[in-house]
XYZ file of C-alpha atoms in Angstrom:
657
model
C 20.365 -69.322 11.514
C 17.678 -72.040 11.602
C 19.663 -74.152 9.166
C 22.766 -73.861 11.320
C 20.900 -75.054 14.436
C 20.222 -78.811 14.960
C 16.735 -79.966 14.155
C 16.033 -81.013 17.733
C 16.807 -77.468 18.916
C 14.325 -76.040 16.472
C 11.405 -77.447 18.447
C 9.551 -78.732 15.380
C 9.958 -80.509 12.099
C 11.550 -78.661 9.235
C 8.451 -79.472 7.250
C 6.014 -76.660 6.825
C 2.612 -77.344 8.297
C -0.594 -76.600 6.477
C -1.224 -73.695 8.805
C 2.079 -72.050 7.893
C 2.041 -72.830 4.187
C 1.878 -69.732 2.003
C -1.321 -69.270 0.022
C -1.588 -70.374 -3.559
C -0.053 -68.215 -6.232
C -3.480 -67.632 -7.730
C -4.424 -65.474 -4.756
C -1.469 -63.140 -5.308
C -2.367 -59.744 -6.707
C -0.392 -58.797 -9.828
C 0.016 -55.318 -8.365
C 2.755 -56.587 -6.037
C 6.160 -55.949 -7.574
C 9.719 -56.587 -6.508
C 11.181 -53.482 -4.838
C 14.774 -52.356 -4.903
C 16.899 -54.357 -2.447
C 18.633 -51.106 -1.398
C 15.522 -49.791 0.316
C 15.917 -50.840 3.923
C 14.179 -50.269 7.252
C 11.649 -51.798 9.603
C 7.949 -51.120 9.190
C 5.838 -49.422 11.883
C 2.462 -50.636 13.048
C -0.241 -49.673 10.523
C -3.919 -50.501 10.522
C -5.907 -50.851 7.334
C -9.607 -51.663 6.735
C -9.287 -55.370 5.890
C -6.617 -56.119 8.567
C -5.303 -59.130 6.633
C -1.827 -60.227 7.761
C 0.539 -59.785 4.833
C 3.850 -61.022 6.162
C 3.265 -61.833 9.776
C 5.302 -61.010 12.810
C 8.472 -58.979 12.637
C 10.283 -57.798 15.731
C 7.035 -57.806 17.790
C 5.271 -55.562 15.266
C 2.237 -56.644 13.244
C 1.791 -55.312 9.741
C -1.606 -55.284 8.051
C -2.597 -54.363 4.533
C -5.572 -54.575 2.205
C -3.616 -56.636 -0.303
C -3.520 -60.475 -0.217
C -0.266 -62.144 0.889
C 2.522 -62.819 -1.570
C 2.979 -66.119 -3.454
C 5.059 -68.898 -1.936
C 8.055 -68.533 -4.216
C 8.535 -64.906 -3.110
C 8.189 -65.450 0.665
C 11.042 -66.550 2.937
C 9.934 -69.122 5.483
C 11.642 -67.386 8.356
C 9.400 -64.362 7.845
C 6.435 -66.266 9.255
C 5.587 -65.985 12.942
C 7.153 -68.694 15.115
C 5.168 -71.719 16.121
C 3.871 -71.515 19.687
C 5.781 -74.688 20.534
C 9.069 -73.271 19.195
C 11.613 -72.153 21.727
C 11.888 -68.416 22.093
C 14.706 -67.804 19.650
C 15.667 -64.172 18.980
C 14.264 -62.760 15.782
C 16.286 -60.483 13.586
C 14.395 -57.437 12.354
C 13.936 -57.634 8.623
C 14.151 -54.741 6.140
C 11.123 -53.818 4.047
C 10.456 -51.621 1.037
C 7.333 -49.484 1.172
C 6.150 -47.416 -1.799
C 3.004 -45.347 -1.433
C 2.233 -43.313 -4.568
C -0.671 -41.450 -2.932
C 0.766 -40.703 0.499
C 4.140 -40.079 2.097
C 3.199 -41.451 5.519
C 2.085 -45.047 6.080
C 0.793 -44.268 9.542
C -1.483 -41.478 8.278
C -2.490 -43.059 4.976
C -6.089 -44.140 4.359
C -5.400 -45.424 0.851
C -4.616 -49.069 -0.010
C -0.989 -50.097 0.004
C 0.069 -50.405 -3.613
C 3.581 -51.807 -3.306
C 4.702 -53.564 -0.166
C 7.094 -56.473 0.103
C 9.968 -57.760 2.205
C 13.548 -57.143 1.209
C 16.073 -59.818 2.180
C 19.268 -58.972 4.039
C 22.329 -58.449 1.917
C 25.920 -58.924 2.683
C 27.898 -56.283 4.587
C 29.767 -55.253 1.419
C 26.571 -54.779 -0.590
C 25.057 -52.883 2.335
C 28.027 -50.512 2.595
C 28.054 -49.957 -1.151
C 24.377 -49.028 -1.141
C 24.837 -46.636 1.797
C 27.721 -44.899 0.065
C 25.684 -44.489 -3.094
C 22.819 -42.908 -1.140
C 25.238 -40.630 0.712
C 26.881 -39.581 -2.534
C 23.488 -38.858 -4.029
C 22.543 -36.712 -1.032
C 25.818 -34.753 -1.225
C 25.368 -34.105 -4.932
C 21.754 -33.016 -4.378
C 22.741 -30.669 -1.556
C 25.567 -29.218 -3.648
C 23.228 -28.672 -6.570
C 20.656 -27.016 -4.300
C 23.341 -24.755 -2.823
C 24.565 -23.719 -6.271
C 21.011 -23.071 -7.379
C 20.258 -21.023 -4.242
C 23.353 -18.864 -4.808
C 22.184 -17.800 -8.268
C 20.021 -14.669 -8.636
C 16.860 -14.867 -10.670
C 18.072 -11.893 -12.715
C 21.273 -9.841 -12.628
C 22.269 -7.096 -15.057
C 25.819 -5.881 -14.426
C 26.154 -3.899 -17.688
C 29.647 -5.282 -18.170
C 28.682 -5.692 -21.811
C 26.834 -3.243 -24.022
C 23.088 -3.162 -23.498
C 22.352 -3.007 -27.242
C 20.081 -5.846 -28.232
C 19.155 -6.897 -24.703
C 17.617 -3.619 -23.530
C 15.127 -1.903 -25.825
C 14.850 1.886 -25.959
C 11.305 3.224 -26.202
C 10.293 4.313 -29.652
C 7.858 6.962 -28.381
C 8.630 10.452 -29.658
C 8.574 12.103 -26.229
C 11.544 10.059 -24.988
C 14.453 11.869 -26.605
C 17.049 11.192 -23.925
C 20.075 9.190 -25.069
C 21.182 6.182 -23.002
C 24.890 5.364 -22.997
C 27.011 2.437 -21.892
C 29.612 4.318 -19.837
C 32.050 3.927 -16.962
C 31.320 5.222 -13.499
C 33.475 8.240 -12.684
C 36.736 7.010 -11.174
C 36.013 3.309 -11.777
C 36.436 0.726 -14.497
C 32.900 -0.490 -13.861
C 30.290 0.157 -16.543
C 26.665 1.148 -16.124
C 23.619 2.537 -17.903
C 24.091 6.330 -18.113
C 21.605 9.193 -18.458
C 23.703 11.384 -20.751
C 21.667 14.586 -21.255
C 19.858 16.953 -18.869
C 16.226 18.045 -19.156
C 15.108 14.980 -21.084
C 12.680 12.079 -20.789
C 14.157 8.591 -20.851
C 12.595 5.157 -21.289
C 14.242 1.741 -21.710
C 13.048 -1.794 -20.931
C 14.443 -5.315 -20.532
C 12.104 -8.294 -20.966
C 12.880 -11.255 -18.696
C 13.317 -14.771 -20.045
C 10.556 -15.968 -17.723
C 8.256 -14.101 -15.303
C 9.278 -13.852 -11.650
C 6.480 -14.679 -9.248
C 6.135 -12.683 -6.033
C 3.761 -15.014 -4.208
C 4.638 -17.323 -1.326
C 8.399 -16.735 -1.205
C 11.023 -14.116 -0.422
C 11.849 -11.776 -3.300
C 14.662 -9.205 -3.240
C 14.731 -6.223 -5.615
C 18.056 -4.380 -5.683
C 19.956 -1.929 -7.874
C 22.692 0.700 -7.729
C 22.366 4.373 -8.649
C 25.044 7.042 -8.678
C 24.002 10.690 -9.057
C 27.311 11.895 -10.448
C 26.071 15.473 -10.942
C 23.631 15.498 -8.042
C 19.857 15.446 -8.324
C 17.907 18.691 -8.061
C 14.769 17.601 -9.883
C 14.244 14.178 -11.362
C 13.758 10.490 -10.755
C 16.125 7.516 -10.620
C 13.638 4.704 -9.955
C 12.871 1.398 -11.647
C 9.515 -0.018 -12.705
C 8.958 -3.762 -12.462
C 6.554 -4.423 -15.319
C 3.772 -6.996 -15.104
C 2.892 -9.248 -18.078
C 1.349 -7.261 -20.915
C -1.456 -8.078 -23.301
C -0.817 -10.225 -26.328
C 0.779 -8.274 -29.151
C 2.412 -5.678 -26.905
C 5.713 -4.343 -28.252
C 8.596 -3.252 -26.021
C 9.040 -0.228 -28.286
C 5.707 1.032 -26.918
C 7.034 1.258 -23.348
C 6.022 4.573 -21.759
C 4.614 6.127 -18.581
C 1.266 4.349 -19.047
C 2.745 0.839 -19.250
C 1.255 -1.121 -16.291
C 3.716 -2.178 -13.621
C 3.624 -4.228 -10.426
C 6.160 -2.289 -8.296
C 7.909 1.052 -8.696
C 10.979 1.422 -6.509
C 13.786 3.955 -6.253
C 14.801 7.561 -5.485
C 12.846 10.617 -6.615
C 13.612 14.245 -5.763
C 12.079 17.511 -6.924
C 10.881 20.471 -4.881
C 9.303 19.229 -1.675
C 9.524 15.597 -2.869
C 12.580 13.793 -1.526
C 11.995 10.093 -0.979
C 12.742 6.570 -2.089
C 9.497 5.421 -3.696
C 7.943 2.038 -3.039
C 4.645 1.826 -4.909
C 2.626 -1.348 -5.335
C -0.129 -1.695 -7.926
C -2.654 -4.182 -6.604
C -5.792 -5.452 -8.316
C -9.077 -5.158 -6.460
C -10.811 -8.531 -6.953
C -14.237 -6.916 -6.583
C -13.843 -4.156 -9.180
C -10.986 -5.537 -11.268
C -9.222 -2.146 -11.083
C -5.572 -1.647 -10.202
C -4.858 0.773 -7.357
C -1.512 2.408 -6.485
C -0.489 1.886 -2.869
C 2.361 4.091 -1.569
C 4.455 3.251 1.479
C 3.797 5.918 4.118
C 7.294 6.178 5.577
C 9.753 6.147 2.658
C 13.450 6.872 3.235
C 14.984 10.116 1.982
C 17.407 10.259 -0.952
C 21.118 10.601 -0.056
C 22.248 14.098 -1.050
C 25.828 13.284 -2.115
C 27.279 12.132 -5.445
C 28.418 8.690 -4.313
C 27.204 5.277 -5.450
C 24.260 4.009 -3.420
C 22.418 0.700 -3.496
C 18.679 0.419 -2.899
C 17.131 -2.864 -1.721
C 13.499 -3.909 -1.238
C 12.897 -7.256 0.490
C 9.409 -8.762 0.125
C 8.761 -11.502 2.703
C 6.129 -14.261 2.646
C 4.709 -12.933 5.948
C 3.499 -9.756 4.139
C 6.457 -7.685 5.350
C 8.506 -5.368 3.129
C 11.834 -3.860 4.187
C 13.564 -0.953 2.446
C 17.362 -0.795 2.716
C 19.741 1.949 1.598
C 23.379 0.840 1.370
C 22.459 -2.337 3.224
C 20.990 -0.469 6.207
C 17.275 -0.827 6.949
C 15.555 2.549 6.633
C 11.894 1.565 6.523
C 9.703 -1.463 7.264
C 6.023 -1.985 6.550
C 3.299 -4.615 6.376
C 1.337 -4.879 3.145
C -1.944 -5.488 4.959
C -1.539 -2.700 7.536
C -3.603 0.432 6.956
C -0.955 2.379 8.896
C 1.821 1.486 6.458
C 0.306 2.066 3.013
C -1.781 4.824 1.509
C -4.367 3.871 0.495
C -4.609 0.589 2.412
C -4.518 -2.607 0.350
C -7.638 -3.859 2.113
C -10.391 -1.231 1.805
C -12.471 -0.289 4.824
C -15.660 -2.242 5.386
C -17.781 0.899 5.367
C -17.607 4.240 3.582
C -19.457 7.569 4.025
C -22.728 7.616 2.124
C -22.116 9.936 -0.861
C -25.857 10.668 -1.083
C -26.227 11.697 2.570
C -26.688 15.476 3.040
C -26.297 17.632 6.138
C -29.623 19.003 7.478
C -30.084 22.747 7.092
C -30.689 23.288 10.822
C -27.540 21.419 11.870
C -25.362 23.750 14.003
C -21.644 22.811 14.205
C -20.536 25.842 16.261
C -19.383 24.758 19.707
C -19.029 28.399 20.878
C -21.022 31.494 19.927
C -20.707 35.214 20.877
C -22.652 36.111 23.999
C -25.742 37.893 22.612
C -26.287 39.863 25.849
C -22.691 41.111 26.266
C -22.101 44.904 25.960
C -18.856 46.769 25.241
C -17.514 48.636 28.303
C -17.757 52.431 28.234
C -13.998 52.914 28.735
C -13.073 50.651 25.836
C -11.267 52.809 23.234
C -11.005 50.957 19.940
C -9.167 53.889 18.291
C -6.217 53.949 20.702
C -2.909 53.199 18.872
C -0.905 50.099 19.672
C 2.322 52.111 20.229
C 3.068 55.626 21.423
C 6.200 57.789 21.608
C 8.362 57.204 24.670
C 8.473 60.711 26.138
C 10.974 59.688 28.808
C 13.645 58.545 26.351
C 16.805 60.678 25.945
C 19.291 60.898 23.135
C 22.357 58.678 23.708
C 25.656 60.347 24.366
C 27.850 60.512 21.267
C 24.980 60.530 18.797
C 26.186 62.103 15.510
C 23.315 64.337 14.420
C 25.202 65.879 11.493
C 26.503 62.672 10.022
C 24.417 60.840 7.387
C 24.040 57.115 7.654
C 25.301 56.637 4.084
C 27.912 58.564 2.108
C 29.183 58.483 -1.466
C 31.846 55.881 -2.083
C 35.073 57.930 -2.339
C 36.779 55.245 -4.404
C 34.025 55.093 -7.016
C 34.785 56.751 -10.372
C 32.600 57.674 -13.249
C 32.921 55.115 -16.070
C 34.711 56.338 -19.159
C 31.887 55.289 -21.454
C 29.228 57.099 -19.359
C 27.138 59.454 -21.503
C 25.249 62.037 -19.432
C 22.813 62.698 -22.262
C 21.897 59.031 -22.687
C 22.591 57.663 -19.228
C 21.674 60.703 -17.164
C 23.701 62.436 -14.500
C 26.162 60.051 -12.901
C 25.934 59.537 -9.149
C 28.482 57.757 -7.050
C 27.237 54.613 -5.319
C 26.474 54.862 -1.612
C 28.281 53.119 1.224
C 27.779 52.931 4.987
C 29.256 55.867 6.854
C 32.272 54.439 8.757
C 31.815 57.061 11.499
C 28.418 55.607 12.318
C 29.810 52.143 12.814
C 31.356 53.009 16.198
C 28.892 55.721 17.291
C 25.481 55.078 18.899
C 23.829 56.442 15.762
C 23.809 59.064 13.026
C 21.336 61.525 11.594
C 18.372 63.122 13.233
C 17.533 61.459 16.538
C 13.916 60.647 17.279
C 12.335 59.297 20.420
C 11.571 55.589 20.187
C 8.092 54.093 20.353
C 6.731 52.023 23.229
C 3.597 49.937 23.835
C 0.467 51.955 24.562
C -0.939 50.949 27.987
C -4.382 52.195 26.912
C -4.501 50.028 23.806
C -7.177 47.314 23.905
C -7.935 46.737 20.238
C -11.294 46.035 18.711
C -13.918 44.821 21.163
C -15.546 41.437 20.653
C -18.297 39.831 22.662
C -17.076 36.909 24.783
C -17.867 33.379 23.604
C -20.273 31.070 25.386
C -21.363 27.467 24.855
C -23.771 27.082 21.960
C -27.032 25.590 23.274
C -27.885 24.368 19.747
C -24.537 22.659 19.155
C -24.947 19.177 17.647
C -21.331 18.335 16.873
C -19.480 18.019 13.594
C -21.786 16.499 11.015
C -20.670 13.358 9.238
C -22.510 11.357 6.602
C -23.806 7.943 7.547
C -21.644 4.886 6.926
C -22.730 2.327 4.341
C -21.120 -1.005 3.328
C -18.193 -0.502 0.976
C -18.955 -2.213 -2.337
C -15.194 -2.457 -3.013
C -14.348 -4.190 0.272
C -12.628 -7.571 0.151
C -10.713 -9.754 2.579
C -7.101 -10.638 1.935
C -4.574 -12.917 3.644
C -1.701 -12.163 1.285
C -1.245 -9.603 -1.493
C -2.133 -10.896 -4.942
C 1.052 -9.746 -6.676
C 1.269 -9.830 -10.437
C 4.464 -11.472 -11.736
C 7.396 -9.408 -12.970
C 7.813 -9.918 -16.711
C 10.164 -7.016 -17.498
C 12.296 -4.294 -15.922
C 11.838 -0.739 -17.150
C 13.350 2.664 -16.430
C 11.032 5.528 -17.347
C 12.146 8.871 -15.865
C 12.183 12.611 -16.457
C 15.160 14.475 -15.034
C 16.811 17.883 -15.150
C 20.251 16.409 -14.354
C 22.510 14.178 -16.384
C 25.121 11.795 -15.031
C 22.640 9.351 -13.438
C 24.237 5.896 -13.631
C 22.281 2.646 -13.097
C 24.170 -0.564 -12.340
C 23.806 -4.127 -10.971
C 20.049 -4.510 -11.284
C 19.165 -7.659 -9.348
C 16.184 -9.893 -8.601
C 16.797 -12.753 -6.162
C 14.822 -15.165 -3.989
C 17.427 -15.163 -1.224
C 18.612 -12.267 0.943
C 22.096 -13.761 1.162
C 22.423 -13.623 -2.611
C 21.574 -9.908 -2.646
C 23.983 -9.254 0.230
C 26.757 -11.131 -1.543
C 26.271 -9.184 -4.771
C 26.119 -5.912 -2.840
C 29.368 -6.626 -0.998
C 31.191 -7.681 -4.165
C 29.992 -4.961 -6.565
C 28.895 -1.863 -4.647
C 30.969 -1.876 -1.433
C 34.440 -1.521 -3.057
C 33.254 1.367 -5.228
C 31.568 3.145 -2.342
C 34.625 2.817 -0.091
C 36.905 4.213 -2.811
C 34.540 7.138 -3.459
C 34.279 7.854 0.260
C 38.057 7.987 0.672
C 38.364 10.290 -2.318
C 35.688 12.578 -0.889
C 37.502 12.778 2.453
C 40.766 13.667 0.706
C 39.068 16.440 -1.280
C 37.439 17.843 1.846
C 40.771 17.806 3.671
C 42.452 19.640 0.777
C 39.644 22.201 0.657
C 39.910 22.715 4.427
C 43.642 23.426 4.137
C 43.040 26.067 1.461
C 40.432 27.730 3.690
C 42.741 28.059 6.687
C 42.348 31.863 6.721
C 38.558 31.470 6.935
C 38.929 29.286 10.008
C 41.127 31.953 11.615
C 38.561 34.581 10.760
C 35.808 32.525 12.379
C 37.827 32.303 15.574
C 38.397 36.074 15.516
C 34.692 36.776 15.097
C 33.838 34.335 17.891
C 36.164 36.299 20.195
C 34.596 39.592 19.116
C 31.116 38.263 19.921
C 32.324 37.427 23.423
C 33.830 40.910 23.746
C 30.468 42.453 22.806
C 28.938 40.685 25.821
C 31.184 42.551 28.292
C 28.866 44.491 30.651
C 30.471 47.941 30.354
C 30.103 47.752 26.527
C 26.344 47.165 26.826
C 25.375 50.590 25.366
C 27.387 49.808 22.228
C 26.562 46.110 21.965
C 24.082 46.440 19.105
C 26.448 48.463 16.966
C 29.398 46.196 17.699
C 27.384 43.114 16.676
C 26.273 44.837 13.465
C 29.908 45.590 12.631
C 30.905 41.967 13.316
C 28.123 40.642 11.120
C 29.196 42.964 8.328
C 32.729 41.666 8.678
C 31.478 38.090 8.329
C 29.942 38.917 4.972
C 33.096 40.787 3.863
C 36.104 38.770 5.066
C 38.564 41.153 3.399
C 37.861 43.833 6.020
C 38.352 41.561 9.034
C 41.426 43.506 10.203
C 39.586 46.836 9.914
C 36.674 45.480 11.931
C 39.025 44.188 14.611
C 40.750 47.571 14.801
C 37.423 49.434 15.092
C 36.271 47.289 18.002
C 39.592 47.758 19.775
C 39.290 51.547 19.358
C 35.817 51.467 20.916
C 37.054 49.417 23.877
C 40.039 51.723 24.457
C 37.834 54.826 24.226
C 35.338 53.506 26.768
C 38.120 52.480 29.150
C 39.811 55.879 28.775
C 36.598 57.726 29.666
C 35.969 55.453 32.630
C 39.492 55.898 34.024
C 40.061 59.596 33.383
C 36.808 61.270 34.356
C 34.684 60.733 31.326
C 30.991 60.124 31.744
C 30.226 56.570 32.519
C 27.745 54.902 30.300
C 24.323 54.649 31.816
C 22.595 51.402 32.541
C 21.015 49.664 29.565
C 17.317 49.850 28.848
C 15.293 47.055 30.397
C 13.075 45.347 27.856
C 9.376 45.962 28.223
C 7.214 43.125 29.480
C 5.260 41.310 26.787
C 1.818 42.427 27.982
C -0.838 44.807 26.822
C 0.225 47.225 29.565
C 4.025 47.608 29.407
C 5.847 48.582 32.542
C 7.736 51.797 32.806
C 11.245 51.854 31.354
C 14.369 53.457 32.702
C 15.710 56.214 30.388
C 18.936 55.279 28.746
C 21.080 56.577 25.982
C 21.078 53.242 24.214
C 17.294 53.334 23.857
C 17.456 55.997 21.167
C 17.115 55.360 17.472
C 17.478 57.105 14.184
C 14.160 57.218 12.360
C 12.701 53.804 11.582
C 16.068 52.132 11.186
C 17.178 52.189 14.828
C 15.533 50.540 17.786
C 16.534 49.236 21.178
C 18.862 46.265 21.638
C 15.975 43.783 21.797
C 14.567 44.724 18.409
C 14.512 41.930 15.807
C 17.542 41.733 13.577
C 18.900 39.388 10.932
C 20.068 35.962 12.031
C 23.831 35.772 12.416
C 26.281 32.909 12.655
C 26.484 33.609 16.374
C 22.711 33.120 16.714
C 22.960 29.849 14.834
């Protein structure tokens, strides 16, 4: 621009004055190098210790550096500040290259500038070409990063045989045979537990250890319990690096691991384990830490996927079939047992309770005396002398009779087997009558019963509270900001199970939740949906074949409602017993229905044509030591120890449920 303007408009001679001449080349530091002309951008204001002007003034911004200025043959004249006498011509901002090997920020750097030089303007075509190259480089980098982020750290799909990649334990106790087999109803292969009541152990060493520190890590795998799981495990152990010389053939229950994760069920145990082995930096010992709120194991025979997500903020989330079932914090004492961070103090193991320490808050009153009218020998129950035998009681009928349809087996030998006796059955006459056999008066609570006398309790004047040992500093205490996870060097399955048919599939380790979700949706979801539809179809078919049972249930529900009719109250207990018997023997449903109808017709006939009306039912006694008087009623009678009033405990029926 200066060359295009006339000299008189420049306001000075085109000769360079001594003040503006660049310094000699000898003062130039050899550390200054030519930067790439593609690096462009204006420099911000930066202050350095020596504050020597390097280039001068650029768009009203001064730039200082500790390095001497550049030699004359590398400096453009128009980079120098304008002469005070020059007319105020607009300055174009120039582009500079700045390379700081020890710091990314010029403004915050306290180190000398190593490489700093002006970059001349290029033509528009060269500028566009450089911008496109940078843009292309950024796109390629982003694409590469996206591809890398979509790859799991480890994924075993078992599409190919596991021979050679997975190593079966050579220990004698592990006799279970692993098989490469298809999942029932699918073309998908997995690792199969083929025999029941066996111990199994197999391990896969990773190509490189997976670190669990400072980033998200997702552990995920599928398990299908094709024959159910009554007693056994289906979990995975994530093995930490072993000592030098360790052989995978030696893998067993004692092989150290970092995390154990997966379902386990036997007896009262029914949970999805998440166990972390963490090293105490004070003692050097590894301690097992169990999550306190583990999910339960699904009870069906479908494919299920288990996911554990370890977050950098010390959070762990447990998912079953992609649904969060449990969440915990590694450093929370409420989430893990025992806590990762030990308590600061512990009870002194050498502290002993004093002999005169009294922990009894209450003591018997030493001055209390038993009342004179207190009878400790009085029985809890007495015979109800006011009870009367119910009308229709069959005194001459036994409760059980010989089965008339039973026949003596042809191969029965009286000399060897003894005299043959027909099996007994309930007397059908007693099913509709109030009772059979000898009638006896029922028992009732004894109003005079008080039980064994005890002196009343009073406050203990010597009470000192519950003794506890003194607290001392815990020698194993340490502070922790984040768990010190050991890396995962191998994946092992070491289980003992009473069931076969356990199928492992799609074992995954990833550093991105989206990767685990994508794998889960592509591999597990289609199989689970197909299995669910098949299960619904089987249940529908089974329901159609059990249509008669549904009809029977409706009949029994109606009969229960009939038994609640007020005028059938004296016979309610017997009617309910008959209904419950019919529920256990569906083949006699029609007979039961007919018997109840006969009872209803009989009662109605007596009520309409002069028969004796049934008396009011017995009112239940109050639940106190002194029961109130009861109104005599026929339904209160019983036969020996087998009959009681309508409020007596009986077996739980479907109606009760």
